[in-house]
Amino acid sequence: DRSVQIVTQLHNGSLRLRVLDNGPGIQGLDLKEIWLPGQTTTPGGTGLGLTIVRDAVTELGGSVQALAKGELGGAEFQVDLPPLGGST
């Protein structure tokens, strides 16, 4: 069965959002390439989703990173966002 887990935490004064799954993980692309427009391993995919995520998180003053194989065995994404109206 497919499992997706979303975890929120306070970490060093920031909000940390983790999204994990137990799928196959990130395969066929280097982790640095997944953020580039047009990079996808999904048939019919546009390769824009992670580019949009990275740009939106950066605009909010945060950071995002990915693990090819995370805690549940599949991909894991971690987003760190500063508090509203101030820095950490």
C-alpha positions as a Markdown table, in Angstrom:
| # | Residue | x | y | z |
|---|---|---|---|---|
| 1 | Asp | 0.0 | 0.0 | 0.0 |
| 2 | Arg | 1.2 | 3.5 | -0.8 |
| 3 | Ser | 1.8 | 5.7 | 2.1 |
| 4 | Val | 2.4 | 9.5 | 2.3 |
| 5 | Gln | 3.2 | 11.2 | 5.5 |
| 6 | Ile | 3.2 | 15.0 | 6.2 |
| 7 | Val | 5.0 | 16.2 | 9.3 |
| 8 | Thr | 5.2 | 19.7 | 10.7 |
| 9 | Gln | 7.7 | 20.8 | 13.3 |
| 10 | Leu | 9.1 | 23.9 | 14.9 |
| 11 | His | 12.8 | 23.9 | 14.3 |
| 12 | Asn | 15.1 | 26.7 | 15.4 |
| 13 | Gly | 12.2 | 29.2 | 15.3 |
| 14 | Ser | 11.2 | 28.2 | 11.8 |
| 15 | Leu | 8.4 | 26.0 | 10.5 |
| 16 | Arg | 9.7 | 22.7 | 9.1 |
| 17 | Leu | 7.4 | 20.8 | 6.8 |
| 18 | Arg | 8.4 | 17.3 | 5.8 |
| 19 | Val | 6.7 | 15.2 | 3.1 |
| 20 | Leu | 7.7 | 11.6 | 2.9 |
| 21 | Asp | 6.4 | 8.5 | 1.0 |
| 22 | Asn | 7.2 | 4.9 | 0.7 |
| 23 | Gly | 7.4 | 4.8 | -3.1 |
| 24 | Pro | 10.5 | 4.1 | -5.3 |
| 25 | Gly | 12.2 | 7.3 | -4.3 |
| 26 | Ile | 13.9 | 9.7 | -6.8 |
| 27 | Gln | 15.4 | 7.6 | -9.6 |
| 28 | Gly | 16.8 | 8.6 | -13.0 |
| 29 | Leu | 17.6 | 12.2 | -12.1 |
| 30 | Asp | 20.4 | 13.8 | -10.1 |
| 31 | Leu | 19.0 | 15.6 | -7.0 |
| 32 | Lys | 20.4 | 18.9 | -8.3 |
| 33 | Glu | 18.5 | 18.4 | -11.6 |
| 34 | Ile | 15.0 | 17.8 | -10.1 |
| 35 | Trp | 14.6 | 21.5 | -9.4 |
| 36 | Leu | 15.2 | 22.5 | -13.1 |
| 37 | Pro | 12.2 | 23.2 | -15.4 |
| 38 | Gly | 11.5 | 20.3 | -17.7 |
| 39 | Gln | 13.2 | 17.6 | -15.6 |
| 40 | Thr | 10.8 | 14.7 | -15.1 |
| 41 | Thr | 10.7 | 10.9 | -15.1 |
| 42 | Thr | 6.9 | 10.9 | -15.2 |
| 43 | Pro | 5.4 | 10.1 | -18.6 |
| 44 | Gly | 3.5 | 13.1 | -19.8 |
| 45 | Gly | 4.9 | 15.2 | -16.9 |
| 46 | Thr | 5.9 | 18.9 | -17.5 |
| 47 | Gly | 8.8 | 18.9 | -14.9 |
| 48 | Leu | 7.5 | 22.2 | -13.5 |
| 49 | Gly | 6.1 | 21.1 | -10.1 |
| 50 | Leu | 9.3 | 21.1 | -8.1 |
| 51 | Thr | 10.5 | 24.2 | -9.9 |
| 52 | Ile | 7.4 | 26.0 | -8.7 |
| 53 | Val | 7.8 | 24.7 | -5.2 |
| 54 | Arg | 11.5 | 25.8 | -5.0 |
| 55 | Asp | 10.6 | 29.3 | -6.4 |
| 56 | Ala | 7.6 | 29.8 | -4.0 |
| 57 | Val | 9.6 | 28.7 | -0.9 |
| 58 | Thr | 12.5 | 30.9 | -1.9 |
| 59 | Glu | 10.1 | 33.9 | -2.3 |
| 60 | Leu | 8.9 | 33.3 | 1.2 |
| 61 | Gly | 12.5 | 33.4 | 2.5 |
| 62 | Gly | 12.7 | 29.6 | 3.1 |
| 63 | Ser | 14.6 | 26.7 | 1.8 |
| 64 | Val | 13.7 | 23.3 | 0.4 |
| 65 | Gln | 15.8 | 20.1 | 0.0 |
| 66 | Ala | 15.2 | 16.6 | -1.1 |
| 67 | Leu | 16.4 | 13.1 | -0.3 |
| 68 | Ala | 16.2 | 10.4 | -2.9 |
| 69 | Lys | 15.5 | 7.8 | -0.2 |
| 70 | Gly | 14.0 | 9.2 | 3.0 |
| 71 | Glu | 12.8 | 7.8 | 6.3 |
| 72 | Leu | 9.9 | 5.8 | 4.7 |
| 73 | Gly | 12.1 | 4.5 | 1.9 |
| 74 | Gly | 10.7 | 6.8 | -0.8 |
| 75 | Ala | 11.4 | 10.4 | -1.6 |
| 76 | Glu | 11.5 | 12.9 | 1.2 |
| 77 | Phe | 11.2 | 16.7 | 0.9 |
| 78 | Gln | 11.9 | 19.2 | 3.6 |
| 79 | Val | 10.7 | 22.8 | 3.5 |
| 80 | Asp | 11.9 | 25.3 | 6.1 |
| 81 | Leu | 10.0 | 28.6 | 6.4 |
| 82 | Pro | 10.8 | 31.6 | 8.6 |
| 83 | Pro | 8.2 | 33.0 | 10.9 |
| 84 | Leu | 5.8 | 35.6 | 9.4 |
| 85 | Gly | 7.1 | 39.2 | 9.6 |
| 86 | Gly | 10.6 | 38.3 | 10.8 |
| 87 | Ser | 13.7 | 36.3 | 10.6 |
| 88 | Thr | 14.7 | 33.2 | 12.7 |
